[in-house]
XYZ file of C-alpha atoms in Angstrom:
115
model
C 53.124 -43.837 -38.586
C 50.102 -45.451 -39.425
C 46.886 -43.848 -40.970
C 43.714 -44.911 -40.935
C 40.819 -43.444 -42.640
C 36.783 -44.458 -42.317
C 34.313 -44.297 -44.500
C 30.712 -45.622 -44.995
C 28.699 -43.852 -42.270
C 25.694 -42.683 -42.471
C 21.746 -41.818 -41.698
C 19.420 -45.035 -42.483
C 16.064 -46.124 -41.219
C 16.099 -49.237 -38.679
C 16.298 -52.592 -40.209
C 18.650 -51.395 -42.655
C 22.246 -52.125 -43.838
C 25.446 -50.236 -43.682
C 29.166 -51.051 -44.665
C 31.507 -49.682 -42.949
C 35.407 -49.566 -44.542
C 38.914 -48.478 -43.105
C 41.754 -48.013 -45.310
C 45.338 -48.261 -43.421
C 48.524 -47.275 -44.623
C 50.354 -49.132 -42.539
C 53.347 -51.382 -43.910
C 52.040 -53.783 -41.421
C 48.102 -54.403 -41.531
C 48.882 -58.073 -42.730
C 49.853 -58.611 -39.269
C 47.721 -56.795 -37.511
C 44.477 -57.700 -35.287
C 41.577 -55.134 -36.710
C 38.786 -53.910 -35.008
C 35.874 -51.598 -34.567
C 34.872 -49.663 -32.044
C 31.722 -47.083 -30.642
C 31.810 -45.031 -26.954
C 29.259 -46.575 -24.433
C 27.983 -45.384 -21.378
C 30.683 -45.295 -18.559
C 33.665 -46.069 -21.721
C 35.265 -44.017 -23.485
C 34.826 -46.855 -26.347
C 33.822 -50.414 -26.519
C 34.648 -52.678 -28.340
C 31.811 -53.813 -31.627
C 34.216 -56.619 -33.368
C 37.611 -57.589 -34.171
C 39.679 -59.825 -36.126
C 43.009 -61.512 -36.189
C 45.394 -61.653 -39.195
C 44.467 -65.207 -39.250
C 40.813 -64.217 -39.651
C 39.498 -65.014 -36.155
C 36.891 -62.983 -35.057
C 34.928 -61.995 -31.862
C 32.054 -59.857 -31.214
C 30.062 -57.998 -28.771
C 26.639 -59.553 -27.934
C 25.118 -57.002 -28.990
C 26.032 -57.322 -32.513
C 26.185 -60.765 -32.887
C 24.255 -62.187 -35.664
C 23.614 -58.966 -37.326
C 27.097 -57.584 -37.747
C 30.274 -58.939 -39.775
C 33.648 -58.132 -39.701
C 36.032 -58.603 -42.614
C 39.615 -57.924 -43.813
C 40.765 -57.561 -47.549
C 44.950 -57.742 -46.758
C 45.872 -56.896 -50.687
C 43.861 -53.952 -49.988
C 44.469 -52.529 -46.728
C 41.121 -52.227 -45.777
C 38.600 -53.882 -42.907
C 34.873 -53.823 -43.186
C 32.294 -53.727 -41.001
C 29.321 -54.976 -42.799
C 26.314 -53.738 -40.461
C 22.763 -55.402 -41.374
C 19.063 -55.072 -39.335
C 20.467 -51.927 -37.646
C 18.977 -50.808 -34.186
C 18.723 -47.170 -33.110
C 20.576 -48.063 -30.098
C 23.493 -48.777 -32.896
C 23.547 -44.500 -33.157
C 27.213 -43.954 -32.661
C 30.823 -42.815 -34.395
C 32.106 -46.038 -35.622
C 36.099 -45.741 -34.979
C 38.514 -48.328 -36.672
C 41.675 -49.504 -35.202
C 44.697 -51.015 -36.086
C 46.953 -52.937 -33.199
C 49.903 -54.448 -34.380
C 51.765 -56.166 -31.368
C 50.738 -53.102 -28.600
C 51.049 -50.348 -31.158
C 47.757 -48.956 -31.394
C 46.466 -46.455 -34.005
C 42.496 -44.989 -34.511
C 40.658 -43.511 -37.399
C 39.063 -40.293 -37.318
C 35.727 -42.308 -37.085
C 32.696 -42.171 -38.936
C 28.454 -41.473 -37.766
C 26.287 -44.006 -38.049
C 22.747 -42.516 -37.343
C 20.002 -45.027 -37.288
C 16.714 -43.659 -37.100
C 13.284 -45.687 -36.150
């Protein structure tokens, strides 16, 4: 079974910069496409950014430009480095780990931007 735990979350004024982590103990994470994830309107979550094990990534448009993804594979852990936040970016950031259908979540973590 796979764990993941967030951390990084926060309350910061708009314009400013979060990092986001998620450390897996999964066996597997090498392998493993990463992502992050926040609910929207009429989802239960949507989807913010992901990345491959071979370091491919794809956002949403909405984050494009302002957000990076990352993955450190000696350490278990993805980042989601979060810069000129938006108060529409208010939301629990949740992590997840999908290694070939098997899907496992985080606990999540607020982000609170405030204007």
């Amino acid at each position: 079974q796979v764990q993941l735990v967030e951390s990084g979350g926060g309350l910061v004024q708009a314009g400013g910069s979060l990092r986001l982590s998620c450390a897996s103990s999964g066996r597997t994470f090498n392998i493993a496409v990463l992502g992050w994830y926040r609910p929207a309107p009429g989802k239960q979550r949507e989807l913010v950014a992901t990345i491959t094990s071979g370091g491919t990534t794809n956002y949403a448009d909405s984050v494009k430009g302002r957000f990076t993804i990352s993955r450190d594979n000696a350490k278990n852990t993805v980042y989601l480095q979060m810069n000129s936040l938006k108060p529409e970016d208010t939301a629990v950031y949740y992590c997840n780990q999908n290694t070939f259908g098997s899907l496992f979540w985080g606990q999540g973590t607020l982000v609170t931007v405030s204007s």
